[in-house]
Short mmCIF file of C-alpha atoms in Angstrom, two decimals:
data_model
loop_
_atom_site.label_atom_id
_atom_site.label_comp_id
_atom_site.label_asym_id
_atom_site.label_seq_id
_atom_site.Cartn_x
_atom_site.Cartn_y
_atom_site.Cartn_z
CA MET A 1 122.35 52.49 295.74
CA LYS A 2 121.30 55.67 297.49
CA PRO A 3 123.75 56.53 300.28
CA MET A 4 122.40 56.65 303.82
CA SER A 5 122.16 60.10 305.34
CA THR A 6 124.51 60.84 308.17
CA SER A 7 123.57 62.54 311.41
CA THR A 8 125.17 65.70 310.09
CA ASP A 9 122.98 65.54 306.99
CA SER A 10 119.89 65.00 309.16
CA THR A 11 120.73 67.96 311.36
CA HIS A 12 121.30 70.15 308.32
CA SER A 13 118.01 68.99 306.77
CA SER A 14 116.12 69.68 310.00
CA LYS A 15 117.52 73.20 310.23
CA GLU A 16 116.65 73.79 306.60
CA ASN A 17 113.03 72.66 307.16
CA LYS A 18 112.67 74.95 310.18
CA SER A 19 113.99 77.90 308.23
CA ASN A 20 111.55 77.20 305.41
CA ARG A 21 108.55 77.27 307.78
CA GLY A 22 108.76 81.03 308.04
CA LYS A 23 108.95 81.53 304.29
CA LYS A 24 105.90 82.25 302.16
CA LEU A 25 104.24 79.47 300.23
CA ASP A 26 105.07 78.98 296.55
CA GLY A 27 102.69 80.09 293.83
CA SER A 28 100.03 82.74 294.12
CA LEU A 29 100.01 82.65 297.94
CA SER A 30 103.52 84.10 297.94
CA PHE A 31 102.01 87.46 296.98
CA ILE A 32 99.59 87.56 299.93
CA PRO A 33 100.89 89.74 302.78
CA ASP A 34 101.03 88.22 306.26
CA ASP A 35 98.49 90.75 307.56
CA VAL A 36 95.97 89.58 304.96
CA ILE A 37 96.52 85.92 305.87
CA PHE A 38 96.41 86.46 309.63
CA TYR A 39 93.72 89.16 309.89
CA GLU A 40 91.46 88.61 306.86
CA ILE A 41 91.70 84.94 305.84
CA PHE A 42 92.22 83.12 309.16
CA PRO A 43 89.37 85.01 310.94
CA ARG A 44 86.91 83.56 308.41
CA LEU A 45 87.72 79.99 309.46
CA PRO A 46 85.58 78.09 312.00
CA VAL A 47 86.90 78.12 315.56
CA LYS A 48 87.57 74.38 315.47
CA SER A 49 89.83 74.87 312.46
CA LEU A 50 91.66 77.70 314.20
CA HIS A 51 92.37 75.49 317.18
CA ARG A 52 93.86 72.86 314.89
CA PHE A 53 96.46 75.45 313.93
CA ARG A 54 97.19 75.85 317.65
CA CYS A 55 98.22 72.19 317.71
CA ILE A 56 100.57 72.67 314.76
CA ALA A 57 102.37 75.87 315.71
CA ARG A 58 102.87 77.27 319.19
CA SER A 59 103.21 80.76 317.77
CA PHE A 60 99.58 80.54 316.66
CA CYS A 61 98.46 80.23 320.30
CA GLY A 62 99.36 83.86 320.85
CA LEU A 63 97.49 84.93 317.74
CA THR A 64 94.13 83.52 318.89
CA SER A 65 94.25 85.67 322.03
CA GLU A 66 95.54 88.81 320.32
CA ARG A 67 93.12 91.76 320.46
CA LYS A 68 93.62 92.67 316.79
CA PHE A 69 92.94 89.11 315.69
CA LEU A 70 89.84 88.78 317.89
CA ASP A 71 88.45 92.03 316.47
CA ALA A 72 88.99 90.61 312.98
CA VAL A 73 87.17 87.40 313.96
CA ARG A 74 84.17 89.43 315.15
CA ARG A 75 84.20 91.31 311.84
CA TYR A 76 84.76 88.44 309.38
CA GLY A 77 83.96 85.24 311.30
CA PRO A 78 81.10 82.90 310.33
CA ARG A 79 77.82 84.06 311.84
CA ARG A 80 75.62 81.81 313.92
CA GLN A 81 72.16 82.16 315.36
CA LEU A 82 71.30 81.26 318.95
CA ILE A 83 67.63 80.32 319.15
CA SER A 84 66.11 79.89 322.61
CA PHE A 85 62.59 79.46 323.92
CA PRO A 86 60.74 77.89 326.87
CA ARG A 87 59.03 74.59 326.23
CA LEU A 88 55.42 74.24 327.27
CA LEU A 89 56.04 71.13 329.39
CA PRO A 90 58.25 71.16 331.37
CA LEU A 91 58.70 74.92 331.75
CA GLU A 92 62.36 75.36 330.91
CA ILE A 93 64.39 77.02 328.19
CA ASP A 94 65.69 75.04 325.22
CA LEU A 95 68.69 76.29 323.27
CA TYR A 96 69.35 75.66 319.63
CA HIS A 97 72.17 76.56 317.31
CA ALA A 98 71.21 77.46 313.77
CA ASP A 99 74.23 77.18 311.50
CA PHE A 100 73.58 79.54 308.63
CA ALA A 101 74.45 82.90 307.16
CA VAL A 102 71.48 85.19 306.79
CA SER A 103 70.97 85.69 303.07
CA PRO A 104 69.44 88.87 301.63
CA TYR A 105 66.40 86.89 300.52
CA GLY A 106 65.98 84.36 303.33
CA LEU A 107 65.27 81.39 301.09
CA GLY A 108 65.07 77.82 302.31
CA ALA A 109 64.63 76.08 305.64
CA ILE A 110 67.39 76.28 308.24
CA PRO A 111 68.26 73.18 310.33
CA THR A 112 69.11 73.48 314.02
CA THR A 113 71.04 71.48 316.60
CA ALA A 114 70.35 71.42 320.34
CA ILE A 115 72.85 72.73 322.93
CA GLN A 116 73.55 70.80 326.11
CA ASP A 117 72.24 72.58 329.19
CA PRO A 118 74.56 72.56 332.25
CA PHE A 119 71.67 73.32 334.60
CA THR A 120 69.17 70.86 336.01
CA ASN A 121 66.49 73.48 336.67
CA ARG A 122 64.92 76.27 334.68
CA CYS A 123 67.07 78.88 332.98
CA ILE A 124 65.74 82.41 333.49
CA TYR A 125 68.42 84.52 331.81
CA ILE A 126 70.60 84.09 328.75
CA ASN A 127 72.82 86.50 326.84
CA ILE A 128 75.76 86.11 324.49
CA ILE A 129 78.55 88.64 323.89
CA ASN A 130 81.51 88.08 321.57
CA GLY A 131 80.86 84.34 321.52
CA PHE A 132 80.67 83.97 325.32
CA MET A 133 77.29 82.85 326.67
CA CYS A 134 76.06 83.80 330.15
CA ARG A 135 73.22 81.81 331.70
CA SER A 136 71.46 81.99 335.04
CA ASN A 137 68.83 79.68 336.52
CA GLU A 138 66.11 80.11 339.11
CA SER A 139 68.54 78.95 341.83
CA ARG A 140 70.64 82.06 341.08
CA ASN A 141 73.55 80.05 339.68
CA VAL A 142 75.50 81.77 336.91
CA VAL A 143 77.63 80.04 334.29
CA ILE A 144 79.81 81.40 331.47
CA MET A 145 80.15 79.14 328.42
CA ASN A 146 82.12 79.04 325.19
CA ASN A 147 80.38 76.45 323.04
CA ALA A 148 83.03 76.67 320.34
CA THR A 149 85.72 75.42 322.75
CA ASN A 150 83.39 73.31 324.96
CA GLU A 151 84.28 75.36 328.05
CA VAL A 152 82.01 75.95 331.04
CA SER A 153 82.89 78.17 333.99
CA ILE A 154 80.56 78.31 337.00
CA LEU A 155 80.78 81.55 338.93
CA PRO A 156 81.17 81.48 342.74
CA ASN A 157 77.96 81.10 344.73
CA TYR A 158 76.15 84.23 345.75
CA GLU A 159 74.01 84.45 348.88
CA PRO A 160 71.42 87.22 348.49
CA PRO A 161 70.09 89.18 351.48
CA LEU A 162 67.23 87.77 353.52
CA ARG A 163 63.72 88.42 352.24
CA CYS A 164 64.91 88.75 348.64
CA GLU A 165 61.98 89.77 346.42
CA GLN A 166 63.63 90.29 343.02
CA HIS A 167 66.81 88.93 341.53
CA TYR A 168 68.10 89.66 338.02
CA VAL A 169 71.35 88.98 336.15
CA TYR A 170 72.99 90.88 333.28
CA PHE A 171 76.10 90.07 331.21
CA VAL A 172 78.05 93.13 330.01
CA TYR A 173 81.24 94.03 328.13
CA ASP A 174 83.36 97.16 327.68
CA PRO A 175 85.27 97.23 324.35
CA HIS A 176 87.59 100.01 325.51
CA THR A 177 89.04 98.07 328.45
CA ASP A 178 88.19 94.55 327.15
CA ILE A 179 86.45 93.76 330.45
CA TYR A 180 83.58 91.27 330.86
CA LYS A 181 81.31 91.52 333.91
CA VAL A 182 78.20 89.92 335.35
CA MET A 183 75.88 92.24 337.28
CA ARG A 184 73.16 91.19 339.73
CA THR A 185 70.38 93.46 340.91
CA VAL A 186 68.60 92.34 344.08
CA MET A 187 65.62 93.98 345.78
CA PHE A 188 65.04 93.01 349.41
CA ARG A 189 63.47 94.23 352.64
CA THR A 190 65.27 94.67 355.93
CA GLY A 191 62.77 92.76 358.05
CA THR A 192 59.24 91.51 358.55
CA GLY A 193 56.69 94.26 358.01
CA SER A 194 59.21 96.61 356.43
CA THR A 195 57.68 98.84 353.76
CA THR A 196 61.00 100.04 352.36
CA ALA A 197 62.51 98.06 349.50
CA LEU A 198 66.28 98.32 349.16
CA MET A 199 68.37 97.66 346.07
CA ARG A 200 71.76 95.99 346.11
CA TYR A 201 74.02 95.60 343.09
CA SER A 202 76.73 92.94 342.86
CA ILE A 203 79.45 92.85 340.22
CA PHE A 204 81.60 89.89 339.17
CA THR A 205 84.50 90.72 336.85
CA LEU A 206 85.69 87.81 334.73
CA GLY A 207 89.28 87.14 335.71
CA TYR A 208 88.56 87.67 339.42
CA GLN A 209 86.90 85.25 341.83
CA ILE A 210 84.70 87.41 344.05
CA TRP A 211 81.43 89.34 343.94
CA VAL A 212 81.72 93.04 344.83
CA CYS A 213 78.53 94.47 346.36
CA PHE A 214 77.36 98.07 346.65
CA ASP A 215 74.08 99.90 347.21
CA HIS A 216 72.51 102.60 345.08
CA PRO A 217 69.62 104.09 347.06
CA GLY A 218 68.74 106.67 344.40
CA LEU A 219 67.84 104.24 341.61
CA ARG A 220 65.57 101.21 341.94
CA GLN A 221 64.55 98.44 339.57
CA TYR A 222 60.89 97.47 339.85
CA GLY A 223 60.64 94.56 337.40
CA ASN A 224 62.38 92.21 335.01
CA SER A 225 64.17 94.60 332.71
CA ARG A 226 64.84 94.39 329.01
CA SER A 227 68.39 95.55 328.44
CA VAL A 228 71.12 96.11 325.88
CA CYS A 229 74.85 96.80 326.30
CA ILE A 230 76.29 99.33 323.84
CA ASP A 231 79.89 100.53 323.85
CA GLY A 232 80.41 99.63 327.51
CA ILE A 233 77.10 101.08 328.76
CA LEU A 234 74.23 98.84 329.90
CA TYR A 235 70.78 100.35 329.27
CA LEU A 236 67.81 98.96 331.23
CA ASN A 237 64.11 99.77 331.40
CA LYS A 238 61.81 99.37 334.41
CA PHE A 239 63.85 101.66 336.66
CA CYS A 240 62.65 104.60 338.73
CA GLU A 241 64.18 107.28 340.89
CA ASP A 242 63.34 107.89 344.54
CA CYS A 243 60.93 110.62 343.44
CA GLY A 244 58.95 108.01 341.49
CA ARG A 245 59.94 109.20 338.01
CA HIS A 246 60.32 106.38 335.49
CA VAL A 247 63.72 106.38 333.81
CA MET A 248 66.12 104.11 332.02
CA GLY A 249 68.90 102.81 334.22
CA LEU A 250 72.45 103.15 332.89
CA TYR A 251 75.45 101.20 334.15
CA SER A 252 79.03 101.98 333.07
CA VAL A 253 81.07 98.77 332.86
CA GLU A 254 84.40 100.57 333.14
CA ASP A 255 83.50 102.89 336.02
CA ASP A 256 81.07 100.66 337.96
CA ALA A 257 78.79 103.69 338.08
CA PHE A 258 75.01 104.05 337.74
CA SER A 259 73.11 106.92 336.18
CA SER A 260 69.71 107.45 334.56
CA MET A 261 68.24 108.71 331.30
CA LEU A 262 64.78 110.00 330.43
CA TYR A 263 62.52 108.31 327.89
CA PRO A 264 61.54 110.12 324.68
CA ASN A 265 58.73 112.63 325.12
CA GLY A 266 56.47 110.80 322.69
CA LEU A 267 56.69 107.57 324.67
CA CYS A 268 54.03 107.92 327.36
CA GLN A 269 54.51 106.41 330.82
CA SER A 270 52.07 103.57 330.18
CA LYS A 271 54.41 102.24 327.49
CA TYR A 272 57.63 102.14 329.50
CA ASP A 273 57.12 98.55 330.59
CA ASP A 274 56.30 97.42 327.06
CA CYS A 275 59.34 98.79 325.25
CA HIS A 276 62.32 96.81 323.97
CA LEU A 277 65.85 98.25 324.05
CA ILE A 278 68.11 97.22 321.17
CA GLU A 279 71.22 98.42 319.36
CA ILE A 280 71.11 99.66 315.77
CA ASN A 281 74.45 100.52 314.17
CA GLY A 282 76.06 101.37 317.50
CA SER A 283 73.21 103.54 318.83
CA LEU A 284 70.38 102.95 321.29
CA ALA A 285 66.92 102.28 319.88
CA ILE A 286 63.58 101.75 321.64
CA ILE A 287 60.87 99.60 320.08
CA ASP A 288 57.45 100.72 321.28
CA ILE A 289 55.30 97.58 321.24
CA HIS A 290 52.27 99.11 322.97
CA PHE A 291 50.28 99.00 319.72
CA ILE A 292 52.25 96.26 318.03
CA MET A 293 49.18 94.20 317.16
CA ALA A 294 48.33 96.84 314.57
CA ASP A 295 50.12 97.05 311.24
CA GLY A 296 53.67 97.78 312.35
CA ILE A 297 56.08 98.96 315.03
CA THR A 298 57.19 102.37 316.27
CA LEU A 299 60.92 102.83 316.66
CA TRP A 300 62.70 105.56 318.60
CA ARG A 301 66.36 105.96 317.58
CA LYS A 302 68.81 108.06 319.56
CA LYS A 303 71.28 110.09 317.54
CA LYS A 304 74.80 108.77 317.94
CA GLY A 305 77.01 110.98 320.11
CA SER A 306 74.11 113.03 321.51
CA MET A 307 73.75 114.01 325.16
CA LEU A 308 71.90 111.51 327.35
CA ASN A 309 68.91 113.68 328.27
CA ASP A 310 68.75 115.79 325.10
CA GLU A 311 65.06 115.64 324.14
CA SER A 312 65.81 116.53 320.51
CA SER A 313 68.19 113.58 320.11
CA TRP A 314 65.38 111.05 319.57
CA VAL A 315 64.04 110.31 316.09
CA GLU A 316 60.67 108.56 315.75
CA GLN A 317 60.16 106.08 312.92
CA ARG A 318 57.12 103.99 311.99
CA ILE A 319 57.83 100.70 310.18
CA ASN A 320 54.86 98.83 308.71
CA PHE A 321 54.58 95.07 308.33
CA PRO A 322 54.28 93.66 304.78
CA MET A 323 50.72 93.62 303.49
CA ASP A 324 50.94 89.97 302.41
CA TRP A 325 51.79 88.73 305.92
CA GLY A 326 48.21 88.89 307.08
CA LYS A 327 47.34 86.20 309.60
CA SER A 328 50.40 84.08 308.75
CA HIS A 329 52.65 86.32 310.85
CA ARG A 330 50.42 87.81 313.52
CA ILE A 331 52.77 89.79 315.78
CA CYS A 332 52.03 90.33 319.46
CA ALA A 333 53.65 92.16 322.36
CA ARG A 334 55.19 88.98 323.77
CA TYR A 335 57.65 88.70 320.92
CA TYR A 336 61.32 89.23 321.68
CA PHE A 337 63.25 91.76 319.59
CA SER A 338 67.01 91.82 319.06
CA ASN A 339 69.45 93.03 316.43
CA ASN A 340 71.86 91.25 314.12
CA LEU A 341 75.40 92.26 313.20
CA ASN A 342 74.11 94.21 310.18
CA GLY A 343 72.14 96.59 312.39
CA GLU A 344 68.78 95.05 311.48
CA ILE A 345 65.87 94.23 313.79
CA VAL A 346 65.36 90.50 314.34
CA MET A 347 62.47 88.69 315.98
CA GLY A 348 61.43 85.06 316.14
CA LYS A 349 57.92 83.72 315.74
CA THR A 350 56.54 80.26 316.32
CA SER A 351 53.24 78.59 317.09
CA ILE A 352 52.06 75.18 318.20
CA LEU A 353 49.83 75.15 315.13
CA GLU A 354 52.84 75.44 312.80
CA GLY A 355 54.36 72.05 313.67
CA ASN A 356 58.11 71.96 314.15
CA ASN A 357 58.87 75.13 312.20
CA CYS A 358 59.42 78.68 313.32
CA TRP A 359 60.18 81.88 311.48
CA ILE A 360 62.89 84.50 311.82
CA LEU A 361 61.62 87.91 310.76
CA ILE A 362 64.25 90.51 309.85
CA CYS A 363 63.72 94.23 309.25
CA ASN A 364 66.14 96.54 307.47
CA VAL A 365 65.53 99.78 309.35
CA ASP A 366 66.99 102.09 306.71
CA ASN A 367 64.98 100.62 303.82
CA GLU A 368 61.97 99.69 306.00
CA THR A 369 61.80 96.28 304.33
CA TRP A 370 61.18 92.85 305.86
CA ARG A 371 62.30 89.34 304.98
CA GLU A 372 61.62 85.97 306.57
CA ILE A 373 63.54 82.73 307.13
CA ARG A 374 61.94 79.42 308.06
CA VAL A 375 63.78 77.39 310.71
CA SER A 376 63.20 73.64 310.96
CA GLY A 377 64.07 70.99 313.53
CA ILE A 378 62.59 72.62 316.64
CA VAL A 379 60.17 70.76 318.89
CA ASN A 380 56.53 71.66 318.41
CA GLN A 381 55.53 72.25 322.04
CA VAL A 382 56.46 75.91 322.17
CA ILE A 383 54.81 78.86 323.88
CA CYS A 384 53.78 81.23 321.12
CA GLY A 385 55.77 84.46 321.04
CA ASP A 386 58.61 83.61 323.45
CA LEU A 387 61.17 82.76 320.79
CA ARG A 388 64.48 84.63 321.00
CA VAL A 389 67.05 84.87 318.20
CA VAL A 390 70.55 86.27 318.80
CA GLU A 391 73.19 86.52 316.09
CA TYR A 392 76.85 86.24 317.07
CA VAL A 393 80.30 85.10 315.96
CA GLU A 394 82.11 82.32 317.84
CA THR A 395 85.38 83.22 319.52
CA PRO A 396 88.65 81.22 319.65
CA LEU A 397 89.53 82.93 322.94
CA LEU A 398 89.56 80.49 325.85
CA LEU A 399 87.85 81.42 329.10
CA SER A 400 91.19 80.94 330.85
CA GLN A 401 92.73 83.55 328.52
CA ILE A 402 90.44 86.36 329.65
CA SER A 403 92.97 88.63 331.30
CA HIS A 404 92.65 90.26 334.69
CA PRO A 405 91.56 93.88 334.31
CA LYS A 406 94.29 96.35 335.12
#
């Protein structure tokens, strides 16, 4: 008969098990350094799997909020596509997740799943940075979401000035200080009959609970701007100075400071409103879509590290569409351009005539080559050309773990 274990034996066994938890696993895994496991293997796991580790070991909770680990997740984590577009009836934006990795050849149809919308009225702004999604509706409500952790945070209400004529929202991030902010730009008039339009900018820093307002009389926004945030700087079109000169507006996330930058010389003033601002390999790029219904697009790329208003820092590049596209992929100015994590240009195309399928068109800027991916499972009542595709990596960081900026 096997003797019963005494309490002393149990205590000894428990201590032995705890001591073994910190040891490496037997077999081939024993040769894998901890840094490889924590910063190269774990970041490749889905966020839901990472949070299961949080339930097993408390020490893992600290890892999922560690800056080094989060940077590794952004580098190695599974990529997802956020697909959004306004439906024809009713006029509101639908969101879809497309779970796939973009292959070099783009073969096969990609299924999608719908995302629950926290708003009851139409969404007018959406952006996603480091796995955090910012959305704003026509009632000026703003919400920050992490779909991977099922978190939703509604920002405090904001009461704009009387006689508000324009209201826009932008979600920004500074990698140097690890600060996330939401910026509002509001144009209003002081009273009835006033001919002077004033601009007011309001900033909400995630981790705080208030909007901070300030005026910038020297720089005004005159329309819904296309924007891109690169290395802590938000670039926006449709801005002008008091003298009437059209410029790009620049906002520094770290300094809460505005400045301006001139457009390339070859981009005439009539094209300013038609250009898209995107990021390519860490640098600003402008897509001139004024003549996009021709056989290709014109791209202006700013040299990395160059001075803001250095006229020689812009490089013009013409990228033609494939000859075999023909009428199957007729591109128009209403299409939305973005970039993926490989530094490629991405745009989405759909049509009511194509049933419940849409296409993701991807351009490798360096090789000037295109590929296409068919996406299935999207409703067929879609306004042609308003499809937006954004590639991102989910984050295990909880909204409550976003630290207060120092």
